[in-house]
Amino acid sequence: MKTLNILYHLARADFLERTRRVSFLVMLGLVLYLGYLVNIGQVTLRLETYRGLFNSAWVGSMMTLVVNFLLGWFGFYLVKGAVARDYQTGVGQIMATTPLSRPLYLLGKWLSNMAVLDLMVAVLAAAALAMQLIQREDPVIQVWALLAPFLFVALPFMALVAALAVLFESISWLRGSFGNLVYFFAFILGIALVAILFGEAVPLLDWLGFGVFKASMAEAARAAYPDYGGGLALSLVPARGDIQPFHWGGVSWTLPLLLPRLGILGLALAVTLVSALFFDRFAQAGMPRRKKSTAKAVDAPATEIAPAVEQKPITLTPLPVTRSRYPLGRLFLAEWRLTARGMPWWWYLAALGLIGASLLLPLDSLRGWVLPAALLWPLLVWSGLGCREAQHATGQMVFAAPRPLWNQLPAAWLAGFAVTLLMGGGALLRFGLAGEWTSFTALTAGLLFIPSLALALGVLSGTSKAFEVVYAVFWYLGVLNDVLELDYSGLHASGNWPLYLALSIFLFAAALLGRWQQLRT
């Protein structure tokens, strides 16, 4: 009972702490927007040119697959950081002096991660209910048919994502932003690909849940439309043409179907316990090592008291009052060094390759993969804007400089914009030479939007993770998957540039306001 009590309070305290953060509110807003996209038909589940009637079973199952794919991908960034925060704040050093074991500590973090993700799942379950009421193709609400997919498919996978977040934080080189980038590609190239290719044959690998629903959905579709070929896809692009509905009554939740879901939950628990093998239990974390003194200690008698030394008053010579200039050039160079340095050599080599490809390859290749890759590659560079002072505890020094609001912050934005212009300038030049001024204008607005978003989220959240999550969503949905409202690059919706230009101005103003409040406190 004592162990369970410790585990409960560990998870509860961490859950309450992270739900009060700005990044949590940002992610909650994105989850609500995801529910809106499903409701308007932007995100759909289709079996070729067919779909199920919007009854409770279909809506609950479709939203579950959306949850597992998108929240499993981007929700990782929301929960990752609980262990790193204990390193940074010094709480970990206090815990290291207690009898708290490594497995118990990590189990508490895992439960907290699960609680946060499960809260997001509950929000999307409510969105599924709203969808059925809005569509009204089948107004009868069947609570069990609606909620069972969330309970048996979404929650076990959220437990696995929560465990992977704990694992990444237990491994030192995956704890930071590099680990965020690794998971971004590992999810789509590993977790999702393995689940789609092998999940139906090996139910324990069916993490996303497509195999759970595909067989019965395909049987219902083939009964209604004999020409159905057996395909199933979760699409982030609105359906084109007529999509014909069919009735699907849902999954029969038998024991052979439920056991692999419990196995995924057990796998999550095993990953958490394995993480304890890599966790250093805050050994010397953030604590400078003391050098041994070479001077020999002199033992003084216990009764000997050092004579009092007369303290003389200290007088300070006041500095002459001078007007501080705006050294934009020097500040920009300093911020540029801080922004662009610190990446491995191969990162710079790949960046040069992308810049060269944007200047030399045909426009079709530029639009198809060069520009999208160039707009993602500096993610870890942009993510330090606005939050570097909080991460390295240099705020007191930076904010003590003359006019930090109007000197340092614009210089930081210019440094971020310089990186953006360097990576996207080749495409701008090519669009200008080709006379594609609409694409030129749209991409310019997008290049202004990126550093503004990074600066605002960095200042307001104090971490790089908020930008890494939000920008990854914009990039994946808007640039790669034609979600037109989120296409800041103009590749698919060049008419969005007034919106993103206005957003750039608003976000920069929000960064100024956030920094002004930091200076006041």
XYZ file of C-alpha atoms in Angstrom:
521
model
C 0.000 0.000 0.000
C 2.852 2.386 0.752
C 4.335 1.801 -2.694
C 0.985 2.445 -4.360
C 0.539 5.610 -2.323
C 3.971 6.898 -3.435
C 3.181 6.007 -7.029
C -0.158 7.820 -6.891
C 1.307 11.015 -5.482
C 4.197 10.982 -7.965
C 1.827 10.666 -10.905
C -0.696 13.150 -9.506
C 1.859 15.876 -8.779
C 3.435 15.551 -12.210
C 0.040 15.516 -13.946
C -1.109 18.682 -12.172
C 2.185 20.439 -12.906
C 2.173 19.787 -16.636
C -1.536 20.534 -17.179
C -0.878 24.079 -15.943
C 1.690 24.755 -18.646
C 1.198 26.781 -21.811
C 2.311 23.849 -23.961
C -0.572 21.780 -22.577
C -3.078 24.468 -23.559
C -1.508 24.691 -27.013
C -1.782 20.933 -27.483
C -5.357 20.944 -26.181
C -6.210 23.577 -28.776
C -4.640 21.433 -31.509
C -6.616 18.403 -30.335
C -9.842 20.414 -30.515
C -8.859 21.555 -33.995
C -8.221 17.939 -34.956
C -11.746 17.069 -33.824
C -13.020 19.958 -35.960
C -11.135 18.648 -39.021
C -12.750 15.239 -38.592
C -16.181 16.816 -38.208
C -15.919 18.837 -41.423
C -14.630 15.860 -43.399
C -11.022 16.977 -43.763
C -9.855 13.767 -42.070
C -11.752 10.704 -43.241
C -11.678 6.926 -43.031
C -12.460 5.342 -46.403
C -12.590 1.902 -47.924
C -11.658 2.983 -51.450
C -14.789 4.908 -52.591
C -16.943 3.732 -49.689
C -17.410 4.672 -46.059
C -19.644 3.625 -43.208
C -22.754 5.455 -42.133
C -21.995 7.874 -39.322
C -23.428 5.714 -36.562
C -21.850 5.307 -33.143
C -19.685 2.336 -34.154
C -18.240 3.982 -37.274
C -17.670 7.404 -35.713
C -16.025 5.929 -32.601
C -13.770 3.635 -34.640
C -12.785 6.343 -37.127
C -11.933 8.803 -34.364
C -9.947 6.091 -32.568
C -7.755 5.556 -35.627
C -7.282 9.332 -35.912
C -6.305 9.434 -32.231
C -3.792 6.614 -32.551
C -2.149 7.973 -35.680
C -1.987 11.700 -34.973
C -2.054 11.865 -31.170
C 0.304 8.888 -30.989
C 2.668 10.828 -33.245
C 2.471 14.330 -31.836
C 1.228 13.591 -28.316
C 4.643 12.105 -27.579
C 6.063 15.630 -27.545
C 3.424 16.792 -25.088
C 4.347 14.235 -22.432
C 8.080 13.998 -23.062
C 10.019 16.306 -20.748
C 8.867 15.303 -17.272
C 12.207 13.706 -16.372
C 14.229 16.448 -18.086
C 12.354 19.040 -16.056
C 13.457 17.348 -12.838
C 17.045 17.540 -14.102
C 16.750 21.242 -14.878
C 14.925 22.339 -11.733
C 17.075 20.357 -9.313
C 14.115 18.332 -8.049
C 15.837 15.220 -9.311
C 18.837 15.772 -7.047
C 16.480 15.912 -4.077
C 14.769 12.694 -5.167
C 18.154 11.034 -5.597
C 18.768 11.434 -1.838
C 15.565 9.528 -0.995
C 14.969 5.746 -1.015
C 12.817 6.168 -4.157
C 13.883 3.485 -6.637
C 14.437 4.062 -10.326
C 11.592 1.754 -11.507
C 9.120 3.346 -9.098
C 10.079 6.867 -10.178
C 9.735 6.007 -13.885
C 6.438 4.198 -13.298
C 5.116 7.405 -11.751
C 6.193 9.367 -14.837
C 4.607 6.744 -17.087
C 1.274 6.959 -15.265
C 1.395 10.743 -15.469
C 2.104 10.585 -19.202
C -0.815 8.216 -19.658
C -3.144 10.500 -17.696
C -2.317 13.456 -19.939
C -2.770 11.471 -23.157
C -5.948 9.811 -21.892
C -7.376 13.253 -21.163
C -6.784 14.144 -24.812
C -8.467 10.889 -25.850
C -11.498 11.826 -23.739
C -11.703 15.197 -25.511
C -11.712 13.483 -28.913
C -14.286 10.949 -27.711
C -16.551 13.915 -26.940
C -15.775 15.247 -30.431
C -16.883 11.887 -31.874
C -20.188 12.178 -30.049
C -20.610 15.709 -31.390
C -19.839 14.460 -34.907
C -22.622 11.887 -34.807
C -25.073 14.510 -33.573
C -23.984 16.985 -36.283
C -24.048 14.535 -39.200
C -27.320 12.921 -38.040
C -27.089 10.024 -40.474
C -27.931 7.796 -37.513
C -29.160 9.917 -34.600
C -29.361 6.968 -32.169
C -26.456 7.148 -29.707
C -25.066 3.749 -28.704
C -22.668 4.572 -25.897
C -20.839 1.239 -25.786
C -20.336 1.082 -29.567
C -18.958 4.642 -29.459
C -16.626 4.278 -26.476
C -15.386 0.683 -26.799
C -12.853 1.501 -29.581
C -11.341 4.221 -27.412
C -11.101 1.908 -24.403
C -9.675 -1.156 -26.165
C -7.644 0.374 -28.996
C -6.721 3.982 -28.176
C -5.846 3.684 -24.483
C -3.385 0.745 -24.821
C -1.512 2.569 -27.573
C -1.425 5.783 -25.536
C 0.166 3.706 -22.761
C 2.853 2.580 -25.223
C 3.494 6.157 -26.383
C 3.762 7.244 -22.742
C 6.294 4.466 -22.124
C 8.346 5.465 -25.176
C 8.489 9.022 -23.824
C 9.901 7.650 -20.560
C 12.429 5.526 -22.476
C 13.643 8.477 -24.541
C 14.097 10.555 -21.399
C 16.030 7.798 -19.671
C 18.613 7.681 -22.477
C 20.779 10.783 -22.221
C 21.342 11.387 -25.947
C 17.609 11.051 -26.703
C 16.502 13.327 -23.884
C 16.753 16.597 -25.795
C 15.611 17.976 -29.113
C 17.544 15.364 -31.083
C 15.355 12.683 -29.513
C 12.290 14.631 -30.626
C 13.523 14.546 -34.198
C 14.348 10.828 -33.946
C 10.818 10.003 -32.787
C 9.274 12.137 -35.526
C 10.774 9.941 -38.238
C 10.794 6.711 -36.190
C 7.017 6.886 -35.796
C 6.186 7.117 -39.491
C 9.029 4.883 -40.701
C 8.894 2.369 -37.859
C 5.865 2.285 -35.586
C 3.198 3.168 -38.151
C 4.784 1.239 -41.022
C 5.214 -1.939 -38.974
C 1.641 -1.706 -37.682
C 0.173 -1.241 -41.170
C 2.279 -3.940 -42.864
C 2.250 -6.631 -40.178
C -0.503 -5.638 -37.737
C -3.232 -7.701 -39.350
C -1.109 -10.877 -39.353
C 0.488 -10.284 -35.922
C -2.131 -8.645 -33.651
C 0.477 -7.700 -31.035
C 2.074 -5.409 -33.645
C -1.247 -3.810 -34.546
C -0.522 -0.776 -32.381
C -2.620 1.653 -34.423
C -5.626 -0.668 -34.553
C -6.242 -0.877 -38.304
C -6.229 -4.664 -38.127
C -8.887 -4.628 -35.391
C -11.437 -2.915 -37.614
C -10.426 -3.781 -41.173
C -11.798 -7.319 -41.432
C -15.328 -6.535 -40.235
C -15.458 -3.208 -42.117
C -14.329 -4.898 -45.334
C -16.926 -7.650 -44.894
C -19.708 -5.076 -44.487
C -18.491 -3.042 -47.474
C -18.232 -6.111 -49.708
C -21.749 -7.204 -48.714
C -23.113 -3.830 -49.817
C -20.808 -3.311 -52.824
C -19.428 -6.540 -54.341
C -16.885 -4.604 -56.437
C -15.052 -3.396 -53.302
C -11.372 -4.342 -53.648
C -10.328 -4.546 -49.971
C -8.489 -1.245 -49.418
C -8.724 0.869 -46.265
C -7.105 4.255 -45.667
C -7.145 7.066 -43.142
C -6.967 10.118 -45.379
C -5.996 13.655 -44.431
C -7.237 15.004 -47.761
C -10.988 15.583 -48.400
C -12.558 12.909 -50.545
C -13.062 13.735 -54.229
C -16.055 12.355 -56.064
C -18.992 10.404 -54.679
C -18.285 8.381 -51.544
C -21.006 5.769 -51.111
C -22.086 4.813 -47.578
C -22.792 1.379 -46.149
C -23.976 0.160 -42.762
C -21.406 -1.238 -40.332
C -22.495 -2.442 -36.933
C -19.115 -2.367 -35.216
C -16.603 -4.862 -33.872
C -17.564 -7.865 -31.795
C -15.186 -7.576 -28.850
C -14.217 -11.183 -28.246
C -11.430 -12.471 -26.014
C -9.043 -13.303 -28.918
C -9.424 -9.701 -30.060
C -8.902 -8.220 -26.598
C -5.848 -10.239 -25.536
C -3.436 -8.533 -27.984
C -4.676 -5.146 -26.735
C -3.788 -6.221 -23.203
C -0.469 -7.428 -24.605
C 0.251 -3.907 -25.906
C -0.479 -2.565 -22.427
C 1.945 -5.135 -21.008
C 4.526 -4.125 -23.615
C 4.206 -0.529 -22.444
C 4.822 -1.590 -18.860
C 7.860 -3.626 -19.938
C 9.316 -0.657 -21.869
C 8.949 1.492 -18.752
C 10.740 -1.027 -16.565
C 13.508 -1.501 -19.147
C 13.984 2.279 -19.119
C 15.227 1.964 -15.541
C 18.324 0.192 -16.887
C 19.346 3.368 -18.736
C 18.236 5.895 -16.121
C 21.136 7.339 -14.122
C 18.926 8.455 -11.211
C 20.160 12.056 -11.498
C 23.768 11.120 -10.817
C 25.649 14.464 -10.637
C 22.992 16.020 -12.922
C 23.652 19.697 -13.318
C 26.059 19.701 -10.366
C 29.607 20.912 -10.926
C 32.236 18.631 -9.528
C 34.312 20.098 -6.744
C 38.034 20.018 -7.139
C 39.995 18.647 -4.275
C 41.881 21.358 -2.451
C 45.650 20.991 -2.513
C 46.117 23.229 0.514
C 46.683 21.396 3.762
C 44.225 22.063 6.487
C 45.612 23.504 9.695
C 44.010 22.248 12.831
C 43.298 25.094 15.245
C 42.478 24.620 18.876
C 38.789 24.419 19.509
C 38.916 27.334 21.942
C 40.822 29.664 19.626
C 38.704 32.449 18.175
C 39.853 34.499 15.197
C 40.217 38.187 15.960
C 37.581 40.466 14.545
C 38.546 42.369 11.414
C 37.453 45.954 11.141
C 35.159 46.404 8.161
C 35.761 49.550 6.139
C 32.926 51.096 4.177
C 33.032 50.429 0.449
C 32.444 53.342 -1.904
C 31.438 52.863 -5.545
C 32.158 55.314 -8.306
C 29.015 55.929 -10.351
C 29.262 55.222 -14.073
C 28.669 58.130 -16.414
C 25.168 58.256 -17.834
C 25.242 57.515 -21.567
C 22.547 56.831 -24.076
C 22.568 53.200 -25.164
C 22.757 52.718 -28.906
C 20.987 50.015 -30.837
C 23.887 47.763 -31.884
C 21.739 45.704 -34.245
C 24.654 44.445 -36.340
C 26.668 43.105 -33.407
C 23.590 41.727 -31.673
C 22.507 40.014 -34.875
C 25.918 38.383 -35.290
C 25.881 37.214 -31.673
C 22.381 35.775 -32.014
C 23.324 34.188 -35.339
C 26.234 32.382 -33.698
C 24.003 31.152 -30.904
C 21.294 30.078 -33.344
C 23.326 28.380 -36.055
C 26.021 26.681 -33.979
C 25.946 23.389 -32.127
C 24.741 21.048 -34.887
C 26.865 18.076 -36.058
C 28.890 18.423 -39.254
C 26.599 16.186 -41.272
C 23.671 18.500 -40.506
C 25.445 21.429 -42.184
C 26.418 19.190 -45.108
C 22.803 18.125 -45.643
C 21.669 21.759 -45.358
C 24.130 22.751 -48.077
C 22.811 19.899 -50.211
C 19.228 21.125 -49.828
C 20.236 24.690 -50.679
C 22.051 23.488 -53.778
C 19.137 21.257 -54.804
C 16.698 24.174 -54.504
C 18.845 26.151 -56.944
C 19.498 23.408 -59.505
C 16.671 20.853 -59.615
C 13.505 21.299 -61.713
C 10.545 23.137 -60.199
C 8.535 19.919 -59.909
C 11.235 18.362 -57.741
C 11.554 21.617 -55.814
C 7.872 21.563 -54.961
C 7.699 17.809 -54.478
C 10.422 17.167 -51.912
C 13.233 19.745 -51.842
C 11.285 22.657 -50.365
C 9.339 20.500 -47.852
C 12.646 18.978 -46.660
C 14.300 22.416 -46.481
C 11.414 23.737 -44.374
C 11.827 20.912 -41.850
C 15.597 20.448 -41.660
C 16.338 23.500 -39.391
C 13.615 22.514 -36.883
C 16.096 22.105 -34.020
C 17.753 25.410 -34.926
C 14.534 27.408 -34.854
C 13.306 25.726 -31.674
C 15.863 27.586 -29.527
C 14.475 31.021 -30.380
C 12.960 32.802 -27.407
C 13.606 30.043 -24.873
C 17.404 29.912 -24.804
C 17.539 32.240 -21.796
C 15.162 30.021 -19.809
C 16.902 26.778 -20.781
C 20.395 27.956 -19.849
C 19.385 30.234 -16.932
C 20.984 33.285 -18.576
C 17.919 35.479 -18.332
C 19.294 37.654 -15.528
C 22.371 38.498 -17.587
C 20.538 39.018 -20.892
C 17.706 41.027 -19.391
C 20.177 43.295 -17.551
C 21.516 44.584 -20.889
C 20.316 47.961 -22.222
C 16.837 47.798 -23.764
C 16.581 43.991 -23.920
C 13.051 44.177 -25.266
C 13.881 46.227 -28.348
C 17.501 45.179 -28.818
C 17.902 41.461 -28.140
C 14.501 40.104 -29.178
C 14.430 41.604 -32.717
C 18.025 40.440 -33.206
C 16.990 36.902 -32.233
C 14.098 37.035 -34.709
C 16.429 38.279 -37.465
C 18.833 35.412 -36.782
C 15.985 32.902 -37.070
C 14.734 34.580 -40.236
C 18.249 34.467 -41.703
C 18.272 30.677 -41.271
C 14.807 30.476 -42.843
C 15.828 32.680 -45.762
C 18.973 30.636 -46.279
C 16.983 27.405 -46.549
C 14.052 28.798 -48.534
C 15.803 31.558 -50.488
C 16.662 29.245 -53.368
C 12.976 28.474 -53.899
C 12.147 32.188 -53.702
C 14.739 32.920 -56.374
C 13.453 30.148 -58.633
C 9.836 31.300 -58.280
C 10.877 34.873 -59.079
C 12.867 33.849 -62.158
C 9.948 31.725 -63.368
C 7.529 34.638 -62.908
C 5.450 32.728 -60.350
C 4.811 35.746 -58.165
C 1.867 34.204 -56.342
C 4.065 31.350 -55.127
C 6.838 33.852 -54.369
C 4.535 35.981 -52.188
C 3.023 32.980 -50.420
C 6.428 31.471 -49.607
C 7.719 34.845 -48.367
C 4.834 35.041 -45.903
C 5.604 31.467 -44.820
C 9.275 32.254 -44.252
C 8.265 35.202 -42.061
C 5.818 33.002 -40.172
C 8.351 30.349 -39.105
C 10.701 32.487 -36.914
C 7.722 34.423 -35.537
C 6.064 31.186 -34.419
C 9.310 29.885 -32.919
C 10.015 33.138 -31.070
C 6.484 33.485 -29.676
C 6.205 29.879 -28.479
C 9.736 29.951 -27.083
C 9.092 33.106 -25.054
C 5.631 32.085 -23.843
C 6.430 28.459 -22.975
C 10.106 28.741 -21.979
C 10.853 25.467 -23.782
C 11.704 24.389 -27.309
C 9.199 21.558 -27.266
C 6.116 23.700 -27.881
C 7.476 24.910 -31.203
C 8.727 21.466 -32.178
C 5.235 20.025 -31.698
C 3.223 22.840 -33.248
C 5.512 23.332 -36.220
C 5.689 19.586 -36.913
C 1.882 19.536 -37.072
C 1.818 22.512 -39.463
C 4.515 20.951 -41.638
C 3.066 17.440 -41.769
C -0.566 18.415 -42.297
C -0.131 21.609 -44.294
C 2.940 20.964 -46.438
C 2.839 17.169 -46.879
C -0.885 16.355 -46.711
C -2.683 19.283 -48.328
C -4.612 20.462 -45.273
C -5.104 23.816 -46.933
C -5.707 25.903 -43.811
C -2.319 24.846 -42.397
C -0.333 25.294 -45.618
C 1.934 28.195 -44.694
C 4.330 27.485 -47.582
C 1.936 28.226 -50.445
C 2.670 24.888 -52.140
C -0.993 23.868 -52.094
C -2.894 27.021 -51.059
C -1.086 30.129 -52.272
C -4.013 32.316 -51.240
C -3.213 31.862 -47.542
C -0.396 34.421 -47.545
C -2.417 37.362 -46.059
C -3.411 35.130 -43.124
C 0.154 33.992 -42.427
C 1.557 37.473 -42.858
C -0.937 38.735 -40.266
C -0.105 35.758 -38.029
C 3.594 36.609 -38.274
C 2.948 40.147 -37.032
C 0.631 38.910 -34.285
C 3.098 36.266 -33.099
C 5.978 38.745 -32.988
C 3.798 41.107 -30.957
C 2.928 38.211 -28.628
C 6.646 37.505 -28.188
C 7.264 41.159 -27.287
C 4.412 41.096 -24.794
C 5.636 37.866 -23.232
C 9.168 39.155 -22.903
C 7.879 42.446 -21.432
C 6.061 40.489 -18.735
C 9.245 38.505 -18.040
C 11.174 41.746 -17.618
C 8.597 43.067 -15.161
C 8.884 39.984 -12.971
